[in-house]
Coordinates of C-alpha atoms in Angstrom, one line a residue:
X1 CA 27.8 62.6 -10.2
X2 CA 28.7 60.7 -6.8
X3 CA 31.6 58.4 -6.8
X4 CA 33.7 60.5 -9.7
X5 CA 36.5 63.0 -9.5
X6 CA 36.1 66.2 -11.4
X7 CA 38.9 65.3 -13.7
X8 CA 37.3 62.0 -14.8
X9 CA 33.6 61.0 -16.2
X10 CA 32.5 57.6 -14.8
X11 CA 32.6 54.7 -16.7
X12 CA 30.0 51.8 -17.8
X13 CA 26.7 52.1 -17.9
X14 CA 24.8 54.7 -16.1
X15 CA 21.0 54.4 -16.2
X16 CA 19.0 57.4 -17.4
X17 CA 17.7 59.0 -14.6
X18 CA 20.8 59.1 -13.0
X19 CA 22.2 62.1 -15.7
X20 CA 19.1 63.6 -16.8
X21 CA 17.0 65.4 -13.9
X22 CA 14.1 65.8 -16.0
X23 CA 13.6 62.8 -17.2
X24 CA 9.7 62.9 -17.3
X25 CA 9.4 65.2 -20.2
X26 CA 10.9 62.6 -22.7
X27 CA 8.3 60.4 -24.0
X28 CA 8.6 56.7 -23.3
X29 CA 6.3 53.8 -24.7
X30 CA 3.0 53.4 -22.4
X31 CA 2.4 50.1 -20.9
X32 CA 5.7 50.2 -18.5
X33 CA 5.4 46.8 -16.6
X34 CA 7.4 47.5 -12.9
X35 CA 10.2 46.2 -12.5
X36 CA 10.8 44.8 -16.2
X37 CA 9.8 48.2 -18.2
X38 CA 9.4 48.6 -21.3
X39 CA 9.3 44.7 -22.7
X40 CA 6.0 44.4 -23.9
X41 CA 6.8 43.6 -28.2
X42 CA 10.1 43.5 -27.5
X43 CA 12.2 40.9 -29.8
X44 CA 15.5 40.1 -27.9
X45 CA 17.1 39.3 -31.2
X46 CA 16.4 42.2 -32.7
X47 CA 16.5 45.5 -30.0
X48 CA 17.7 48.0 -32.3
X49 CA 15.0 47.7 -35.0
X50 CA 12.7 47.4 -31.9
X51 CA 13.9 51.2 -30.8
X52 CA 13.7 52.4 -34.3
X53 CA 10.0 51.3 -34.7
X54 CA 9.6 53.0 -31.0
X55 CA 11.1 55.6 -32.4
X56 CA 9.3 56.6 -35.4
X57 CA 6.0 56.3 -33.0
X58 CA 7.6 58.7 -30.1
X59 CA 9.9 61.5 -32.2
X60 CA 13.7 62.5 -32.0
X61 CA 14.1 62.0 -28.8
X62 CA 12.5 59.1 -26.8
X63 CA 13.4 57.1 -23.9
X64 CA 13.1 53.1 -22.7
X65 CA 13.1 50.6 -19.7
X66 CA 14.8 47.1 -19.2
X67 CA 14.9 45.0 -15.9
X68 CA 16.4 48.5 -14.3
X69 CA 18.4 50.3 -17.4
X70 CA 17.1 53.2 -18.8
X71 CA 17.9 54.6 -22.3
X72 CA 17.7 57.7 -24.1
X73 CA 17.8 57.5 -27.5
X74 CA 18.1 60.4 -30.2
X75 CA 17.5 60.2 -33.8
X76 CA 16.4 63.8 -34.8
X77 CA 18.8 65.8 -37.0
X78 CA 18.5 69.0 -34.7
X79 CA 19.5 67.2 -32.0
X80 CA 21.9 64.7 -33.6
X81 CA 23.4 67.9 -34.9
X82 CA 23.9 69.4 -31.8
X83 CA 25.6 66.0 -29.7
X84 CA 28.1 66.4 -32.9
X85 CA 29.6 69.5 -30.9
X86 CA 32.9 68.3 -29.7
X87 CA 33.0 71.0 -27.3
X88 CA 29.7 69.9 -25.2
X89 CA 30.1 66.2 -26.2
X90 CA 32.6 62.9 -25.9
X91 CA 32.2 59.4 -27.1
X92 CA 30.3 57.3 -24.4
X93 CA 31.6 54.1 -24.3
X94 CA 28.6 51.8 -23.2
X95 CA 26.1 49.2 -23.6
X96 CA 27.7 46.7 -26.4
X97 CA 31.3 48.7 -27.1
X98 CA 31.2 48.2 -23.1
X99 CA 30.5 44.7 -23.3
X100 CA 33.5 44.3 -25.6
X101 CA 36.1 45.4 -23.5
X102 CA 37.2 41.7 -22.4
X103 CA 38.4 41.0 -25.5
X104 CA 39.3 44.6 -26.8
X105 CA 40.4 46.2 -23.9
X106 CA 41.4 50.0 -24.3
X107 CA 41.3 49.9 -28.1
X108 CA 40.8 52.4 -30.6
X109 CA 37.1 51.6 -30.1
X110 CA 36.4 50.3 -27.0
X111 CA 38.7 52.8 -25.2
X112 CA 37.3 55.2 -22.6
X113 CA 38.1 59.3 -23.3
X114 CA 40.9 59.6 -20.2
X115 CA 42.6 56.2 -21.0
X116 CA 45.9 57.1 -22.5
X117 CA 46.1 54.6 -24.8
X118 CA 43.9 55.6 -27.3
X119 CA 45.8 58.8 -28.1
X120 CA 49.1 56.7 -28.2
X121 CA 47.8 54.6 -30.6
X122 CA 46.0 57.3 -32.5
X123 CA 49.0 58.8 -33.2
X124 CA 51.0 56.2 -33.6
X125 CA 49.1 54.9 -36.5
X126 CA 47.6 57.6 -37.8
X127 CA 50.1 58.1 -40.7
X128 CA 49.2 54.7 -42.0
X129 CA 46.4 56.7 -43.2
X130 CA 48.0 59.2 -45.4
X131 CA 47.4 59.1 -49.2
X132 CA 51.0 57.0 -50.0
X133 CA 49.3 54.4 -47.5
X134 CA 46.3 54.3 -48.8
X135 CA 48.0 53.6 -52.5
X136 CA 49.9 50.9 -51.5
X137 CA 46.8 48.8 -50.0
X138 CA 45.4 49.0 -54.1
X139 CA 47.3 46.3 -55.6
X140 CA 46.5 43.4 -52.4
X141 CA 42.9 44.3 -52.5
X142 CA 42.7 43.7 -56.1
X143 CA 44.4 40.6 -55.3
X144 CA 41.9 39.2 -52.5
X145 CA 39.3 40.2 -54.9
X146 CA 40.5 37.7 -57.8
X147 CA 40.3 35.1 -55.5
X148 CA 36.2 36.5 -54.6
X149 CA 35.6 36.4 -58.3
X150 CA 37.1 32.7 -58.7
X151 CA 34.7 31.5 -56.4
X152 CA 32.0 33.4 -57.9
X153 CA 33.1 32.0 -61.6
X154 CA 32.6 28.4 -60.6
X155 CA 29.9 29.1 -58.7
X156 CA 28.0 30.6 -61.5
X157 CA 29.4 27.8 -64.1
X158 CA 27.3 25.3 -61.7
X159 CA 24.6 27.3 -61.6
X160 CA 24.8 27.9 -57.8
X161 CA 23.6 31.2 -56.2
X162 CA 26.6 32.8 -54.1
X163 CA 26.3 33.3 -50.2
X164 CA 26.3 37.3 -50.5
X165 CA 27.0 38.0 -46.7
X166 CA 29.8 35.2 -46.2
X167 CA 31.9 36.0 -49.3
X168 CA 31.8 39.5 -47.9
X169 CA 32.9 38.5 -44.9
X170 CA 35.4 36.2 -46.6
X171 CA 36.9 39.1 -48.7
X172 CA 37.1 42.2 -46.1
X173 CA 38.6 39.7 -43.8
X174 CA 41.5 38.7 -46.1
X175 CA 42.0 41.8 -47.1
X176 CA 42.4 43.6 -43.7
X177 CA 44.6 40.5 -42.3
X178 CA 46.8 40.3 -45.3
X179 CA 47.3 44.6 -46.0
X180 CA 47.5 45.2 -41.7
X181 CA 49.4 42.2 -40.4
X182 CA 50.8 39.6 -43.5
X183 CA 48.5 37.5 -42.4
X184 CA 46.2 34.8 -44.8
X185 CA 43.6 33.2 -43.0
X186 CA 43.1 31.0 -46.2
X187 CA 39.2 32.1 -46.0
X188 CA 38.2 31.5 -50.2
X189 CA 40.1 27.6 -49.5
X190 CA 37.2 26.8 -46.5
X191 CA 34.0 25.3 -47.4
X192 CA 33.2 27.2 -43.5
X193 CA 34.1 30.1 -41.9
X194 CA 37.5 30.3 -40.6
X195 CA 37.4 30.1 -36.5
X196 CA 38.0 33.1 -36.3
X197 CA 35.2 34.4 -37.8
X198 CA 33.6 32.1 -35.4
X199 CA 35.0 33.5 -32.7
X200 CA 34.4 37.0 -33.8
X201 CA 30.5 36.8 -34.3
X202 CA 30.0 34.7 -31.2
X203 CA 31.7 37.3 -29.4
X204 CA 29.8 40.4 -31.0
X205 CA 26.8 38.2 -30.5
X206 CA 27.4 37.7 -26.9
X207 CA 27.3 41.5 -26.3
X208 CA 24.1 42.2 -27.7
X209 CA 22.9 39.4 -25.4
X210 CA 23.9 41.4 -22.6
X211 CA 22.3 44.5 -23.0
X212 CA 18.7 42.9 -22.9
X213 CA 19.1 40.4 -20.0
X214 CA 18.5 41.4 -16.6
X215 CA 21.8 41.9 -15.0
X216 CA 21.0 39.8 -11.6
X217 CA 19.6 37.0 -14.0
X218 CA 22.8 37.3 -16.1
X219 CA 25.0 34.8 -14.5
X220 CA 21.8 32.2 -14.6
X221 CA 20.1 32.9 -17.9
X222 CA 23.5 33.2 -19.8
X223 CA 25.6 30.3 -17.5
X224 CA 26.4 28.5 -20.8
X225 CA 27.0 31.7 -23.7
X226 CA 29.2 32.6 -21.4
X227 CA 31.5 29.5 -21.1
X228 CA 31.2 29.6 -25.2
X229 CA 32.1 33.2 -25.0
X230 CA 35.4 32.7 -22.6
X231 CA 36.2 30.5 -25.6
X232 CA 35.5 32.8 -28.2
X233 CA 37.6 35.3 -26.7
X234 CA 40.2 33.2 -25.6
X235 CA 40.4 31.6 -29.4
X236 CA 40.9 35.5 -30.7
X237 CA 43.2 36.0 -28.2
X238 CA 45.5 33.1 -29.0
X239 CA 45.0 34.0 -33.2
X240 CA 46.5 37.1 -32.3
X241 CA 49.0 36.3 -30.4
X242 CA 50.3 33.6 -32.9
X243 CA 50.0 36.5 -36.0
X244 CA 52.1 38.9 -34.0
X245 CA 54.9 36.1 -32.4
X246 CA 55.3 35.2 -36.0
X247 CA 55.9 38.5 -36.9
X248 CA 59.0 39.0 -33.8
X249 CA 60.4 35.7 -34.7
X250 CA 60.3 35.6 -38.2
X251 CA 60.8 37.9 -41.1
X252 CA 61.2 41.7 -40.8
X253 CA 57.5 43.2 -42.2
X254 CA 57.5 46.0 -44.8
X255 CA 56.0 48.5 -42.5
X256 CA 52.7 47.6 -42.3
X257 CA 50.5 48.5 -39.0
X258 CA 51.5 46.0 -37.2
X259 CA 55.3 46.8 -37.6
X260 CA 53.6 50.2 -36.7
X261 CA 52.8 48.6 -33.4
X262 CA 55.8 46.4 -32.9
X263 CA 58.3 49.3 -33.9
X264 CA 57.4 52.9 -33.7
X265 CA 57.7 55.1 -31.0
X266 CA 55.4 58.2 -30.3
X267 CA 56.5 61.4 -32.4
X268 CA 56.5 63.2 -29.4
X269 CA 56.9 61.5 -26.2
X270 CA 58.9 58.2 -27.5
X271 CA 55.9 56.2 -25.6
X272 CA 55.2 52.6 -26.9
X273 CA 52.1 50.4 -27.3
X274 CA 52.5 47.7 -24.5
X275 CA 52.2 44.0 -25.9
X276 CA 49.0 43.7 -24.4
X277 CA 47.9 46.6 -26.0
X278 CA 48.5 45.7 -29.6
X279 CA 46.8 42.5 -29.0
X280 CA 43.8 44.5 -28.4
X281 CA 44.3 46.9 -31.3
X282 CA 44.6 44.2 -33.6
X283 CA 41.6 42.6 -32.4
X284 CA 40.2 45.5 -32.9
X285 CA 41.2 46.2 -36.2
X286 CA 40.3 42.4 -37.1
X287 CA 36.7 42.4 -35.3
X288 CA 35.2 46.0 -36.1
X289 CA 37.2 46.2 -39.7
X290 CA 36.1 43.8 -41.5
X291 CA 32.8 42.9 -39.8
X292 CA 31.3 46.2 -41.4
X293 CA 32.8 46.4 -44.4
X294 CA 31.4 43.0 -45.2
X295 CA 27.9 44.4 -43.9
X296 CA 28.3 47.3 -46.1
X297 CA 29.0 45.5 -49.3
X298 CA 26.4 43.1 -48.7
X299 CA 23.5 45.7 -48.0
X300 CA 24.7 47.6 -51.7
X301 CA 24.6 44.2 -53.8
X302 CA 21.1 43.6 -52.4
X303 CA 19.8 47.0 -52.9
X304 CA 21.4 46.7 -56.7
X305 CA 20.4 43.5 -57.1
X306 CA 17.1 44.9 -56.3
X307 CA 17.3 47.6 -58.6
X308 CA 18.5 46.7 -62.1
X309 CA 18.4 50.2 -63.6
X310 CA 20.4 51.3 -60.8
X311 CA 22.8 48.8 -61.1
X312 CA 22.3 49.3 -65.2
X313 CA 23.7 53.1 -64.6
X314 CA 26.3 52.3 -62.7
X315 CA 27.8 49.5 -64.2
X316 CA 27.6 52.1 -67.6
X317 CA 30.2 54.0 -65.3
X318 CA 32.3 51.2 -64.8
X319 CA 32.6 50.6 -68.5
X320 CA 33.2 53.8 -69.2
X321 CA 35.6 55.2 -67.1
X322 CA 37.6 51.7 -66.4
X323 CA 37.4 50.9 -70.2
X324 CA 39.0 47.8 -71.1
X325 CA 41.9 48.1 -68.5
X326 CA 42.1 44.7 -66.9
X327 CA 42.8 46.4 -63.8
X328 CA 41.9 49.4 -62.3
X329 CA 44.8 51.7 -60.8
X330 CA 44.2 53.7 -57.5
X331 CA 43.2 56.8 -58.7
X332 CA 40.4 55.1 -61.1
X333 CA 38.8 53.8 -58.2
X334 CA 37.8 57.7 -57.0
X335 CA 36.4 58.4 -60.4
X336 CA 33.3 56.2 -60.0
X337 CA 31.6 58.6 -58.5
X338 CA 27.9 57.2 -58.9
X339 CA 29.3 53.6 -57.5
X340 CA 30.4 55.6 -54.5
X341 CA 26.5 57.0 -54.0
X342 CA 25.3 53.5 -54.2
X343 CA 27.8 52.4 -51.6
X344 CA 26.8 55.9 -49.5
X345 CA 22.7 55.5 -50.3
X346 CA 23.4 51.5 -48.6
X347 CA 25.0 53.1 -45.9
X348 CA 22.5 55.6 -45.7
X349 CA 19.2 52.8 -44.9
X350 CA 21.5 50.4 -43.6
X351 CA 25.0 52.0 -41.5
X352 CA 26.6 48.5 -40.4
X353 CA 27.7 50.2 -37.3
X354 CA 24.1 51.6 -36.5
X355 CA 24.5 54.0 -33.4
X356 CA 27.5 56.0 -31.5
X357 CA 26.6 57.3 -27.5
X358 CA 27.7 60.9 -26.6
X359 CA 28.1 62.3 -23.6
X360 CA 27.8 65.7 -21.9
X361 CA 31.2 67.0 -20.7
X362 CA 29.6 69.1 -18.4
X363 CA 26.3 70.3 -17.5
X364 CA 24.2 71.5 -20.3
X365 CA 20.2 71.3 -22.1
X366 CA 19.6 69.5 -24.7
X367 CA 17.9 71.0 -27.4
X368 CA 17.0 74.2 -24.9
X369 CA 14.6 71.6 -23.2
X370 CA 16.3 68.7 -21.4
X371 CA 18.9 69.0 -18.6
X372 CA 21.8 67.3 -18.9
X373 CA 24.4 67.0 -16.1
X374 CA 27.9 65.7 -16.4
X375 CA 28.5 62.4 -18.0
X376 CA 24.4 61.9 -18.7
X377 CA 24.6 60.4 -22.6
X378 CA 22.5 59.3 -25.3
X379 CA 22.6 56.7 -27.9
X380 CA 22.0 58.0 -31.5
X381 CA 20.3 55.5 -33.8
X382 CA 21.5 56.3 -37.1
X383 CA 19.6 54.8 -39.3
X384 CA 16.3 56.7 -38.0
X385 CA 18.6 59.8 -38.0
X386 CA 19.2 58.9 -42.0
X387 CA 15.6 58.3 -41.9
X388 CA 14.6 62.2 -40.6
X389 CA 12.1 63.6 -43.2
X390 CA 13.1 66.5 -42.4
X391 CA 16.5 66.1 -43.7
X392 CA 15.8 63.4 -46.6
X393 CA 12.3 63.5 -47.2
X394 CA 9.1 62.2 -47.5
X395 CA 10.3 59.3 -49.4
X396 CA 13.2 58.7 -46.7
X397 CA 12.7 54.8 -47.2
X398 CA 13.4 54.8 -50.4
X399 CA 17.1 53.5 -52.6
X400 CA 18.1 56.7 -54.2
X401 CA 21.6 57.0 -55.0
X402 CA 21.0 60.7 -56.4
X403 CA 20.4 61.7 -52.9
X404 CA 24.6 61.8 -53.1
X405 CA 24.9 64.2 -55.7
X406 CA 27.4 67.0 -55.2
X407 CA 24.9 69.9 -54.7
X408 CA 22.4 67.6 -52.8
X409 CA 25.0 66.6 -50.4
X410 CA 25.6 70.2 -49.9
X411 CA 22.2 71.7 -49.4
X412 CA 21.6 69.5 -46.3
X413 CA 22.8 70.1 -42.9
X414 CA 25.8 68.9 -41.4
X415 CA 25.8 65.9 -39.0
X416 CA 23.4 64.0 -40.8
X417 CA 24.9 61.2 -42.5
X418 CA 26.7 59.4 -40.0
X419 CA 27.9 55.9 -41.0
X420 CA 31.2 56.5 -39.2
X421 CA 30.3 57.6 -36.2
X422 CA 30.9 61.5 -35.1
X423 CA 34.2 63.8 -33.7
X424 CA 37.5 62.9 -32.6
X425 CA 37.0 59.2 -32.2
X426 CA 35.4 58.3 -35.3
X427 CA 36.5 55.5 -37.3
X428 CA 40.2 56.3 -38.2
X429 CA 39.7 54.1 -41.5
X430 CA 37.1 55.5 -43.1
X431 CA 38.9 56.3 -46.6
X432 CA 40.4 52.3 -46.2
X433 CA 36.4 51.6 -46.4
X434 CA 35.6 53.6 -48.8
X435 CA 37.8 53.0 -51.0
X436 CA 38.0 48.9 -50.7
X437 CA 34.0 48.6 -51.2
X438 CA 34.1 51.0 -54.2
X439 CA 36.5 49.1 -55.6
X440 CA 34.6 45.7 -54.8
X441 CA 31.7 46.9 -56.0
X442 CA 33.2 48.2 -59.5
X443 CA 34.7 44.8 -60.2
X444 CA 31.7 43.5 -59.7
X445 CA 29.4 45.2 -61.5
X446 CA 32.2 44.7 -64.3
X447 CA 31.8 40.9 -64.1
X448 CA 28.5 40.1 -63.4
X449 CA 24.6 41.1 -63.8
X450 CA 23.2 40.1 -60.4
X451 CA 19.4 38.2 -60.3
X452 CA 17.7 38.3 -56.5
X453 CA 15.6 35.4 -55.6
X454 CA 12.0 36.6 -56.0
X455 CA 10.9 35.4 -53.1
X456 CA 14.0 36.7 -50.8
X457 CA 12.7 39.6 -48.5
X458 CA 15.5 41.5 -46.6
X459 CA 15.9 40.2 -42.8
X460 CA 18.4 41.9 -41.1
X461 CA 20.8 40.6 -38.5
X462 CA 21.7 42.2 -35.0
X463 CA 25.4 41.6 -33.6
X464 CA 26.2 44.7 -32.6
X465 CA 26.1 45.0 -36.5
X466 CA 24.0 44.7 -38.9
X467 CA 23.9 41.9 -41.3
X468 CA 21.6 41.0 -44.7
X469 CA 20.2 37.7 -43.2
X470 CA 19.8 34.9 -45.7
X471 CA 21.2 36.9 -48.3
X472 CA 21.5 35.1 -51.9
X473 CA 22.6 36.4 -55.1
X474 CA 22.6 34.5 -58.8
X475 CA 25.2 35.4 -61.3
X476 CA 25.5 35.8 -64.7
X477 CA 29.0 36.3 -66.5
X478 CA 28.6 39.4 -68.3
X479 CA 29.9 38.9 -72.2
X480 CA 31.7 41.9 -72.1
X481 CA 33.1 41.4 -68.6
X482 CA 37.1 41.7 -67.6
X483 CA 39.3 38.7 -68.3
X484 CA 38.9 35.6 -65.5
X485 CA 41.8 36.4 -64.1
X486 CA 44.0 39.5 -64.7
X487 CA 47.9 39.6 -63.6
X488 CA 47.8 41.5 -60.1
X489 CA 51.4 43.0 -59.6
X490 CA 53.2 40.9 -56.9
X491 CA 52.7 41.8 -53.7
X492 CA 54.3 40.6 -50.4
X493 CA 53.0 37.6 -48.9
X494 CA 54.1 38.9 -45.3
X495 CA 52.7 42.4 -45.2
X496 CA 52.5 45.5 -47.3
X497 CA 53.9 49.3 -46.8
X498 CA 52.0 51.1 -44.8
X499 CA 48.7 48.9 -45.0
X500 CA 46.0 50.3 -42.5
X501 CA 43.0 47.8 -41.7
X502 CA 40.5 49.4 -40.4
X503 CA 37.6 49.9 -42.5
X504 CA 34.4 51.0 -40.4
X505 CA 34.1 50.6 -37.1
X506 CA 32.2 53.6 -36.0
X507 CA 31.9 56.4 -33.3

């Protein structure tokens, strides 16, 4: 493609027709209007669930138009499958990751493929991933959780239904702040979100924006979101910066990630993360960490909320393979494995992170049918690829937890549950996730029996992630539920061995 060397792919966004030289045999919805495209129904809060209900009406592969910026989407297990293949395919890093990189830089997530960076700190902090790690993070997320449940225990005692979405968000952000960097933002003491959380969702909300306005109208249409995002960003920055001058000037950690950052050298080539890099990996951590975690644990308590004999069965496995322990150890937490197909069945419908872009590393067809050259990508929506009938059925729509069983999980294809994005640069933290919200999610069902509000329908929320809007949850303490407030074992108040916290932040 003009303007790149044959060592690099171009960066930012590249419309459609630029990469794919027949473009005309992928459908597209009818009623283009020149010069804006493809707008007519279009909701500009909402765009992804717009292009999954164009989706389901134009197939696996599709394309769409906006003010210029041309998109093809893919949702089709074959074809999903096949931009999985590490040796045709890359991470793209465009529309919304794009729009992140003020804040975030060359982070783990918003990095492009030839920035060096990402490796460095890929293998820098990859063995704050291995098993020991992973132990020692058990002990403060039981901690941050016991300050969930004492919310939730006066909150029930006045007979107040609990902000589902917020105390997520509440929860995974203490617990990735307190296990990565020794940090407490004091979230479950605020009667509002912390700034930063502010901050955060402005910024995420901010990107969306920008991949639906018209790019010469951007600087017009957005004069003002864009002064309150130079704030966001700048209020992140500063946060960060404060969390890791702290650190320098004040105690020595206990090897968490951010001594990681601050103190180890690559194994091989002795390189270290510049200071302005590990501002933007802990932004990183901070923003795509806990932000889908929370979205995650949120979209399971509505669906068992929803579901009582679901949440019946697996609070049955709580009881039984917790017993009357007050608290669970770390290797408990695996053993509830239908808890863990709940969590995987939310993830399933709703993947917080809800689509990863792959592009061709060199010329190639798609599918045996579409032309791809070099650098030409495509944007996988997930949740219509966990939708495909072909791969889960005729009743794809439905909550089915079973769908997770052992041999189930193995007679289906590969590549088609993807709630952590795909290949090399998928989310580094995905046994962090897993493992946090499984616990959550036990403790939970241990405590309480969860009542939805009749009349609550599920909206969901577009910042990049997704979000139950509106969310609401009544509580009843269960008679047989764990004592208020069980003895957590101490646990450093300025960081934690080996404490990773990324938990989800997708391809």
């Amino acid at each position: 493609m003009a303007g790149t060397t044959r060592g690099t792919l171009p960066k930012g966004f590249r419309s459609a027709e630029l990469g794919w030289p027949e473009l005309h045999r992928i459908p597209r919805p009818p009623h283009r209007v020149p010069l804006a495209g493809d707008v007519v129904g279009v909701n500009l809060r909402t765009p992804l669930q717009d292009s999954l209900r164009v989706g389901r009406q134009l197939g696996p592969i599709f394309r769409r138009k906006g003010f210029g910026k041309e998109i093809v989407f893919v949702w089709g297990a074959k074809l999903s499958g096949e931009l999985a293949d590490e040796s045709r395919f890359a991470k793209h890093v465009g529309l919304g990751v794009a729009n992140l990189r003020p804040v975030a830089g060359d982070g783990l997530f918003t990095a492009y493929n030839h920035e060096p960076n990402w490796q460095l700190a890929h293998d820098v902090l990859a063995p704050g991933f291995s098993r020991e790690a992973m132990e020692s993070y058990h002990a403060m997320m039981l901690e941050v959780t016991g300050r969930l449940t004492d919310r939730w225990d006066g909150d029930q005692a006045a007979g107040r239904a609990v902000d589902v979405p917020g105390d997520m968000t509440k929860l995974t952000l203490e617990t990735i702040a307190r296990t990565g960097f020794g940090h407490d933002f004091g979230s479950f003491e605020r009667t509002r979100p912390h700034p930063f959380v502010t901050a955060m969702v402005g910024a995420l909300t901010y990107a969306q924006r920008l991949n639906v306005v018209p790019v010469p109208l951007a600087p017009v249409l957005m004069r003002s979101a864009t002064r309150r995002n130079d704030a966001d960003v700048a209020y992140l920055n500063r946060t960060v910066d404060d969390v890791v001058e702290a650190r320098i000037n004040g105690p020595a950690g206990e090897g968490d990630l951010l001594d990681r950052m601050l103190d180890t050298a690559h194994p091989e080539t002795g390189e270290r993360l510049t200071p302005e890099n590990i501002r933007r990996q802990v932004i990183t951590f901070l923003i795509a960490g806990h932000e889908t975690t929370s979205g995650a644990l949120s979209f399971a308590l509505h669906y068992l909320a929803q579901h009582p004999d679901i949440a019946a069965r697996a609070r049955a496995e709580v009881d039984r393979v917790w017993g009357d322990t007050p608290l669970p150890a770390y290797e408990q937490v695996a053993r509830l494995r239908y808890v863990r197909r709940v969590l995987d069945e939310s993830l399933r419908l709703w993947p917080t992170a809800p689509a990863y872009a792959r592009e061709a590393k060199e010329d190639t067809v798609l599918g045996g049918v579409h032309p791809m050259r070099r650098g030409a990508w495509a944007l996988v929506l997930i949740p219509l690829l966990h939708r495909d009938p072909e791969v889960w059925g005729a009743d794809a729509e439905g909550f089915d937890p079973d769908r997770f069983e052992p041999g189930a999980v193995r007679a289906r294809p590969a590549h088609t549950f993807k709630p952590f994005g795909t290949g090399a640069r998928a989310c580094i933290g995905r046994q962090f996730a897993l493992h946090e919200a499984t616990l959550v999610l036990g403790l939970l069902l241990r405590r309480y029996e969860l009542r939805p509000d009749p009349a609550y329908r599920l909206r969901v929320a577009e910042r990049l992630t997704l979000m139950p809007e509106g969310l609401t949850l009544h509580l009843d303490r269960r008679s047989s539920a764990a004592p208020a407030r069980p003895e957590v074992p101490a646990v450093s108040e300025t960081s934690s061995a080996s404490r990773c916290p990324v938990t989800g932040a997708g391809d």
